[in-house]
Coordinates of C-alpha atoms in Angstrom, one line a residue:
Chain A
M280 CA 41.7 69.0 102.8
S281 CA 38.6 70.4 104.3
E282 CA 39.1 72.7 107.3
Q283 CA 36.3 71.3 109.5
Q284 CA 38.0 67.9 109.6
I285 CA 40.9 69.3 111.7
P286 CA 40.1 69.1 115.4
S287 CA 40.1 72.6 117.0
Q288 CA 43.2 72.1 119.2
L289 CA 45.2 71.2 116.1
A290 CA 43.7 74.1 114.1
E291 CA 44.7 76.4 116.9
I292 CA 48.3 75.3 116.8
R293 CA 48.4 75.6 113.1
D294 CA 46.9 79.1 113.1
D295 CA 49.3 80.2 115.8
F296 CA 52.2 79.3 113.5
L297 CA 50.7 80.7 110.4
G298 CA 50.0 84.0 112.2
F299 CA 53.7 84.7 112.6
E300 CA 56.6 85.7 110.4
L301 CA 59.2 83.0 109.7
R302 CA 61.5 84.0 112.5
D303 CA 58.8 84.0 115.1
R304 CA 57.5 80.6 113.9
L305 CA 60.9 79.3 115.0
Q306 CA 60.5 81.0 118.3
L307 CA 57.1 79.4 118.8
L308 CA 58.6 76.0 117.9
L309 CA 61.3 76.6 120.6
E310 CA 58.5 77.3 123.1
F311 CA 56.9 74.0 122.2
A312 CA 60.3 72.3 122.6
N313 CA 60.6 73.8 126.1
E314 CA 57.0 72.7 127.0
L315 CA 57.5 69.0 126.1
P316 CA 56.4 67.4 129.4
E317 CA 58.5 65.0 131.4
L318 CA 57.3 61.4 131.2
P319 CA 54.8 60.5 134.0
A320 CA 56.3 58.3 136.6
R321 CA 54.5 55.2 135.4
Y322 CA 56.4 55.4 132.0
A323 CA 59.6 57.0 133.0
D324 CA 61.1 53.6 133.9
H325 CA 59.8 51.8 130.9
P326 CA 61.9 52.7 127.9
D327 CA 60.8 49.3 126.5
L328 CA 57.3 50.6 125.8
F329 CA 58.6 53.4 123.6
E330 CA 59.1 53.3 119.9
R331 CA 62.1 54.9 118.3
V332 CA 61.1 57.3 115.5
E333 CA 63.6 56.3 112.8
E334 CA 62.6 59.2 110.6
C335 CA 64.1 61.7 113.1
Q336 CA 67.7 62.7 113.0
S337 CA 67.9 62.6 116.8
P338 CA 66.9 59.9 119.2
V339 CA 63.2 60.5 119.8
F340 CA 60.8 57.9 121.3
I341 CA 57.1 58.0 121.4
F342 CA 54.4 56.0 123.1
I343 CA 50.7 56.1 122.6
E344 CA 48.1 55.3 125.2
V345 CA 44.5 54.8 124.3
E346 CA 42.1 54.8 127.2
N347 CA 38.3 54.8 126.7
D348 CA 39.1 55.7 123.1
I349 CA 40.9 58.8 124.1
V350 CA 44.5 59.2 122.9
H351 CA 47.4 60.2 125.1
M352 CA 50.8 60.7 123.5
F353 CA 54.1 60.7 125.3
A354 CA 57.5 61.5 123.8
T355 CA 61.1 61.9 124.8
A356 CA 63.8 63.7 122.9
P357 CA 67.2 65.1 124.0
A358 CA 67.7 68.7 125.0
E359 CA 70.3 69.1 122.3
A360 CA 67.7 68.4 119.6
P361 CA 65.2 71.2 120.2
T362 CA 63.7 71.1 116.7
T363 CA 62.8 67.4 117.2
R364 CA 61.5 68.2 120.7
G365 CA 59.4 70.9 119.3
F366 CA 57.8 68.6 116.7
A367 CA 57.1 66.0 119.4
S368 CA 55.6 68.6 121.7
I369 CA 53.3 69.9 118.9
L370 CA 52.0 66.3 118.5
V371 CA 51.8 65.6 122.2
Q372 CA 49.7 68.8 122.7
G373 CA 47.8 68.4 119.5
L374 CA 46.8 64.8 119.6
S375 CA 46.3 64.1 123.3
G376 CA 42.7 64.2 124.3
L377 CA 41.4 63.4 120.8
S378 CA 39.5 60.3 120.0
S379 CA 41.4 57.6 118.1
A380 CA 39.2 58.2 115.1
E381 CA 40.0 61.9 115.1
V382 CA 43.8 61.1 115.1
L383 CA 43.4 58.5 112.4
E384 CA 41.5 60.8 110.2
L385 CA 44.0 63.6 110.5
S386 CA 45.9 64.2 107.2
D387 CA 49.4 62.8 107.1
D388 CA 50.3 66.2 105.7
F389 CA 49.5 68.1 108.9
P390 CA 53.2 68.8 109.6
Q391 CA 53.4 70.5 106.2
T392 CA 50.5 72.9 107.0
L393 CA 52.3 74.7 109.8
G394 CA 54.3 77.0 107.6
L395 CA 57.6 75.6 108.8
S396 CA 59.2 74.1 105.7
Q397 CA 61.0 77.3 104.8
A398 CA 62.1 78.0 108.3
V399 CA 63.4 74.5 109.2
S400 CA 63.8 72.9 105.8
P401 CA 61.5 70.2 104.4
L402 CA 64.0 67.5 105.3
R403 CA 63.8 68.3 109.0
L404 CA 60.0 68.4 108.8
R405 CA 59.9 64.8 107.7
G406 CA 60.8 63.8 111.2
M407 CA 57.5 65.1 112.3
T408 CA 55.7 63.3 109.5
G409 CA 57.4 60.1 110.7
M410 CA 56.3 60.7 114.3
L411 CA 52.7 61.2 113.2
A412 CA 52.7 58.1 111.1
R413 CA 54.1 56.0 114.0
A414 CA 51.5 57.5 116.4
K415 CA 48.7 56.5 114.0
R416 CA 50.1 53.0 113.6
Q417 CA 50.3 52.5 117.4
I418 CA 46.7 53.7 117.7
R419 CA 45.6 51.2 115.0
L420 CA 47.4 48.4 116.8
K421 CA 45.9 49.3 120.2
T422 CA 42.4 49.8 119.0
A423 CA 42.3 46.7 116.8
A424 CA 39.8 44.5 118.6
Chain B
M258 CA 93.1 92.4 110.8
T259 CA 94.0 88.8 111.3
I260 CA 94.1 87.6 114.9
E261 CA 97.1 85.6 116.1
R262 CA 96.7 81.9 115.7
D263 CA 96.2 79.5 118.6
P264 CA 99.6 78.3 119.7
A265 CA 98.2 75.2 121.4
P266 CA 100.8 72.4 121.1
Q267 CA 98.2 69.9 119.9
F268 CA 97.8 71.8 116.6
A269 CA 101.4 72.4 115.8
E270 CA 101.9 69.1 114.0
F271 CA 99.1 69.8 111.5
S272 CA 99.8 71.3 108.1
H273 CA 97.7 74.3 108.7
P274 CA 97.5 74.8 112.4
E275 CA 96.1 78.3 111.8
R276 CA 92.8 76.6 110.8
L277 CA 92.1 75.3 114.3
V278 CA 91.5 77.0 117.6
S279 CA 90.7 75.4 121.0
A280 CA 87.7 76.2 123.1
Q281 CA 90.0 77.9 125.6
W282 CA 91.4 80.2 122.9
V283 CA 87.9 81.2 121.9
E284 CA 87.0 81.9 125.5
E285 CA 90.1 84.1 125.9
H286 CA 89.5 86.0 122.6
L287 CA 85.8 86.6 122.9
G288 CA 85.2 90.2 122.0
D289 CA 88.5 90.8 120.2
P290 CA 88.0 93.3 117.4
G291 CA 88.0 91.5 114.1
L292 CA 86.9 88.2 115.5
V293 CA 83.4 86.8 114.7
V294 CA 82.4 83.5 116.2
V295 CA 79.8 81.6 114.2
E296 CA 77.6 78.7 115.3
S297 CA 76.5 76.3 112.6
D298 CA 74.3 73.3 113.6
E299 CA 72.3 70.6 112.2
D300 CA 69.5 71.5 114.5
V301 CA 68.1 74.8 113.4
L302 CA 67.0 75.7 117.0
L303 CA 70.0 74.7 119.0
Y304 CA 71.6 78.1 118.9
E305 CA 68.5 79.5 120.4
T306 CA 68.8 77.2 123.5
G307 CA 72.2 78.7 124.3
H308 CA 75.4 79.6 122.5
I309 CA 78.8 81.0 123.0
P310 CA 78.5 84.6 124.1
G311 CA 78.6 86.9 121.1
A312 CA 78.3 84.1 118.6
V313 CA 76.1 84.7 115.5
K314 CA 74.1 81.8 113.9
I315 CA 74.5 80.7 110.3
D316 CA 72.2 77.9 109.3
W317 CA 73.4 75.5 106.5
H318 CA 70.0 75.2 105.0
T319 CA 68.3 78.5 105.4
D320 CA 71.4 80.7 105.0
L321 CA 73.9 78.9 102.9
N322 CA 71.8 77.0 100.4
D323 CA 70.0 78.6 97.5
P324 CA 66.3 78.5 98.3
V325 CA 65.4 77.2 94.8
T326 CA 68.2 75.6 92.9
R327 CA 70.3 72.8 94.5
D328 CA 73.3 75.0 95.0
Y329 CA 74.8 77.5 97.4
V330 CA 74.0 81.1 97.7
D331 CA 75.6 83.4 95.1
G332 CA 78.1 86.2 95.7
E333 CA 75.4 88.7 96.4
G334 CA 73.6 86.4 98.8
F335 CA 76.8 85.6 100.6
A336 CA 77.7 89.3 100.9
K337 CA 74.3 90.0 102.4
L338 CA 74.7 87.1 104.9
M339 CA 78.2 88.3 105.9
S340 CA 77.0 91.9 106.3
R341 CA 74.1 91.1 108.6
S342 CA 76.4 88.7 110.6
G343 CA 78.9 91.5 111.2
I344 CA 81.6 89.7 109.2
A345 CA 84.0 91.9 107.1
R346 CA 86.2 90.4 104.4
D347 CA 89.2 90.6 106.7
S348 CA 87.4 89.2 109.8
T349 CA 88.8 86.2 111.6
V350 CA 85.8 83.8 111.6
V351 CA 85.7 80.9 114.0
I352 CA 83.0 78.3 113.3
Y353 CA 81.7 75.7 115.8
G354 CA 78.6 73.5 116.0
D355 CA 76.9 70.3 117.0
K356 CA 77.6 66.8 115.9
T357 CA 81.4 67.2 116.2
N358 CA 81.5 70.2 113.9
W359 CA 80.0 68.2 111.0
W360 CA 77.9 71.2 109.9
A361 CA 80.5 73.7 111.0
A362 CA 83.0 72.2 108.6
Y363 CA 80.3 72.4 105.9
A364 CA 79.9 76.1 106.6
L365 CA 83.7 76.5 106.6
W366 CA 83.9 74.8 103.2
V367 CA 81.2 77.2 101.8
F368 CA 83.1 80.2 103.2
T369 CA 86.2 78.9 101.4
L370 CA 84.2 78.7 98.1
F371 CA 83.9 82.5 98.5
G372 CA 87.6 82.8 99.3
H373 CA 87.1 84.1 102.8
E374 CA 90.7 84.0 103.9
D375 CA 90.7 83.6 107.7
V376 CA 88.1 81.0 108.7
R377 CA 88.8 78.5 111.4
L378 CA 87.1 75.6 113.3
M379 CA 86.8 75.4 117.0
D380 CA 88.2 72.0 117.8
G381 CA 85.5 69.7 119.4
G382 CA 82.6 72.1 118.7
R383 CA 79.7 72.5 121.1
A384 CA 80.3 69.2 122.8
K385 CA 83.8 70.2 123.9
W386 CA 82.7 73.6 125.0
E387 CA 80.0 72.0 127.2
A388 CA 82.3 69.3 128.5
D389 CA 84.8 72.0 129.6
G390 CA 81.9 73.6 131.6
R391 CA 82.2 76.9 129.6
E392 CA 79.4 79.4 129.6
Y393 CA 76.5 79.8 127.1
T394 CA 74.2 82.7 126.7
L395 CA 70.7 83.2 125.4
E396 CA 71.5 86.8 124.3
V397 CA 71.5 87.2 120.5
P398 CA 73.9 89.8 119.3
S399 CA 72.9 92.5 116.9
P400 CA 76.1 93.2 115.0
A401 CA 76.6 96.4 113.0
P402 CA 76.2 95.6 109.3
T403 CA 79.5 95.4 107.4
E404 CA 80.4 96.3 103.8
Y405 CA 81.2 92.8 102.5
P406 CA 82.3 92.8 98.9
I407 CA 80.3 90.7 96.3
V408 CA 82.8 87.9 95.6
E409 CA 82.1 85.4 92.8
R410 CA 82.0 81.8 94.2
S411 CA 84.9 79.7 93.0
D412 CA 83.6 76.2 92.3
S413 CA 86.7 74.9 90.5
V414 CA 89.3 74.2 93.2
I415 CA 87.6 72.6 96.2
R416 CA 84.3 71.5 94.7
A417 CA 83.7 68.6 92.3
F418 CA 80.6 68.1 90.1
R419 CA 79.4 64.8 88.8
D420 CA 81.3 65.2 85.5
D421 CA 84.4 66.0 87.4
V422 CA 84.0 62.8 89.4
L423 CA 83.5 60.7 86.2
A424 CA 86.7 62.2 84.8
H425 CA 88.4 61.6 88.1
L426 CA 87.8 57.8 88.2
G427 CA 91.1 56.1 88.6
N428 CA 92.2 58.6 91.2
P429 CA 91.5 58.3 94.9
L430 CA 87.9 58.6 96.1
V431 CA 86.9 58.6 99.7
D432 CA 83.4 57.6 100.7
V433 CA 82.8 59.0 104.2
R434 CA 79.3 57.5 104.7
S435 CA 78.4 54.7 107.1
P436 CA 79.5 51.1 106.2
E437 CA 75.9 50.2 105.5
E438 CA 75.5 53.0 103.0
Y439 CA 78.8 52.1 101.3
S440 CA 78.0 48.5 100.9
G441 CA 74.6 49.2 99.5
A442 CA 72.7 47.7 102.4
R443 CA 70.8 51.0 102.6
T444 CA 70.4 54.1 100.6
T445 CA 70.2 56.4 103.6
V446 CA 72.2 57.1 106.7
P447 CA 70.6 55.7 109.8
G448 CA 68.2 58.3 111.0
Y449 CA 68.0 60.2 107.7
P450 CA 65.7 58.0 105.6
E451 CA 64.4 60.7 103.3
E452 CA 67.7 62.0 102.0
G453 CA 67.8 58.9 99.8
A454 CA 68.8 57.9 96.3
L455 CA 67.2 55.5 93.9
R456 CA 70.2 53.1 94.0
A457 CA 72.5 52.0 96.8
G458 CA 76.2 51.3 96.9
H459 CA 79.3 53.4 96.2
I460 CA 81.3 54.9 93.4
P461 CA 83.6 52.1 92.2
S462 CA 87.1 52.2 93.6
A463 CA 86.1 54.6 96.4
Q464 CA 87.7 53.7 99.8
S465 CA 85.4 53.6 102.8
V466 CA 86.5 55.9 105.6
P467 CA 83.5 57.0 107.7
W468 CA 84.0 60.7 108.5
S469 CA 83.8 60.2 112.3
K470 CA 87.0 58.2 112.3
A471 CA 88.9 61.5 112.2
V472 CA 87.6 62.5 115.7
A473 CA 88.5 61.2 119.1
E474 CA 86.0 60.4 121.9
D475 CA 85.8 64.0 123.1
G476 CA 85.0 65.3 119.6
T477 CA 88.4 66.9 118.9
F478 CA 90.5 65.9 115.9
R479 CA 92.8 62.9 116.3
P480 CA 96.6 63.5 116.3
L481 CA 98.4 63.3 113.1
D482 CA 99.9 59.9 113.5
E483 CA 96.4 58.4 114.0
L484 CA 95.1 60.3 111.0
N485 CA 98.0 59.0 109.0
A486 CA 97.1 55.4 110.1
I487 CA 93.5 55.9 109.0
Y488 CA 93.9 57.8 105.7
R489 CA 97.4 56.9 104.4
E490 CA 97.9 53.3 105.7
G491 CA 94.2 52.4 105.8
A492 CA 92.9 54.1 102.7
G493 CA 96.1 54.2 100.7
L494 CA 96.3 58.0 100.2
K495 CA 99.7 59.2 99.1
D496 CA 101.4 62.6 98.7
G497 CA 100.6 64.1 95.4
D498 CA 97.2 62.4 95.2
D499 CA 94.3 64.2 93.7
I500 CA 91.4 63.3 96.0
V501 CA 87.6 63.6 95.9
A502 CA 85.5 63.0 99.0
Y503 CA 81.8 62.5 99.0
C504 CA 79.0 61.5 101.3
R505 CA 75.2 62.0 100.9
I506 CA 74.8 65.7 100.4
G507 CA 78.3 66.9 100.9
E508 CA 78.3 67.9 104.6
R509 CA 80.1 64.9 106.2
S510 CA 82.6 65.0 103.3
S511 CA 83.3 68.7 104.1
H512 CA 84.5 67.5 107.4
T513 CA 86.9 64.9 105.7
W514 CA 87.9 67.6 103.2
F515 CA 89.0 69.8 106.2
V516 CA 91.0 66.9 107.7
L517 CA 92.8 65.9 104.4
N518 CA 93.4 69.5 103.3
Y519 CA 94.2 71.4 106.5
L520 CA 95.3 68.8 109.0
M521 CA 97.2 66.4 106.7
G522 CA 98.2 68.8 104.0
F523 CA 96.9 67.1 100.8
P524 CA 96.8 70.1 98.5
N525 CA 94.3 68.7 96.0
V526 CA 91.1 67.7 97.7
R527 CA 87.7 68.4 96.4
N528 CA 84.3 67.8 97.9
Y529 CA 81.6 66.3 95.7
D530 CA 78.6 68.0 97.2
G531 CA 76.2 66.3 94.9
S532 CA 77.3 63.1 96.6
W533 CA 75.2 60.0 96.8
T534 CA 71.8 61.7 96.6
E535 CA 72.9 62.7 93.1
W536 CA 75.2 59.8 92.0
G537 CA 72.7 57.2 93.3
S538 CA 70.0 58.6 91.1
L539 CA 71.9 59.3 87.9
V540 CA 71.2 57.2 84.9
R541 CA 74.0 54.8 83.8
V542 CA 76.8 55.9 86.1
P543 CA 78.9 53.0 87.5
I544 CA 78.0 51.7 91.0
A545 CA 79.7 49.1 93.1
L546 CA 78.0 47.0 95.8
G547 CA 79.5 45.3 98.8
T548 CA 82.3 46.1 101.2
E549 CA 85.1 46.1 98.6
P550 CA 86.0 49.2 96.6
G551 CA 85.6 47.5 93.3
D552 CA 87.5 48.1 90.1
V553 CA 87.8 51.4 88.2
P554 CA 85.3 51.1 85.4
S555 CA 86.6 51.3 81.9
R556 CA 85.4 54.4 80.0

């Protein structure tokens, strides 16, 4: 995986995680969880638009909007599932604003590069991999002309 | 230094009422010398969002599992964990957690492998504590390290390995997974697709009793007559039975092990922690498909 292919906003998130010891990585994940934005009003009343991420242990739903080829990701996850919220929040912050091509080119292994597998267990991380895969699939569907 | 048991009337009918405490009891005893409250969750960050004041966190994966081998920590690892958690060998430990104590029961089972004598569950777990409107804190305690002895883990009494299960065939088995996993419609629990196995189905002759049947709407354990209806009348368990419970990786079946052993008083219950993720990938072990238990295979 070549470094330069990772958009800078994702590289920044990754480097923030890798710069910490294990315990502080969890703390950073918790900060992401707390930062997951509320849905904008135009989507808050449209649960039908959202896709359930079956790979996650908790009910998390995502929705991708592509406007002028710029990706916006929205996600909801319950407060009692902070790990899942954190994963969703990383992707919401990391993918939003990128072009659809940039997201599609992102390695499916991105969640594995954050140095979290020891801290949260590889099984838990797979939820984030599932979220990323579903985000990409939605982009493919929405950009297919 | 064992702390008095919870005299709450709803526990009196159980075989080992000393293994359960209510949320109210915990609130009243917080800070008692010799009591350590432990939170054990599925979600590794949930404790950090708020927990019972004074409670320490023990994570099933990062603290109780060996980081390399598929096994639990050894005596030395457990002693270190206890020491940094402020738990002495004679501490009264009360464990609670998310998902109706699913992971709390798993932690309690691992404590029991190490023979920690006084370890209890808080009935109803986090959900009950919250529903009661009780307080959480963000403050993480820094307990003084204890001198916890290095105790060898005892895997022979409450833990079953795959060869034990093969030798056990013909005796009662309880499959506590979802009906879809039991019948073989899917290899994974809904929502956990990666903890799979190569083949689907159940161990022949196992009775299907999903673990959550043992808990009521509010997350607390059902009364004894309802448990009897589920496990004795429903699944045919009888006094004197030697029972093995299993699920996917052994955490849900720890919950059932707790119910059968401590609430209903079956003295010989083992948890097969290899469970379906092992059995469903083993070469040439018998498997049954469908909603019926199936016959005990001839050996």
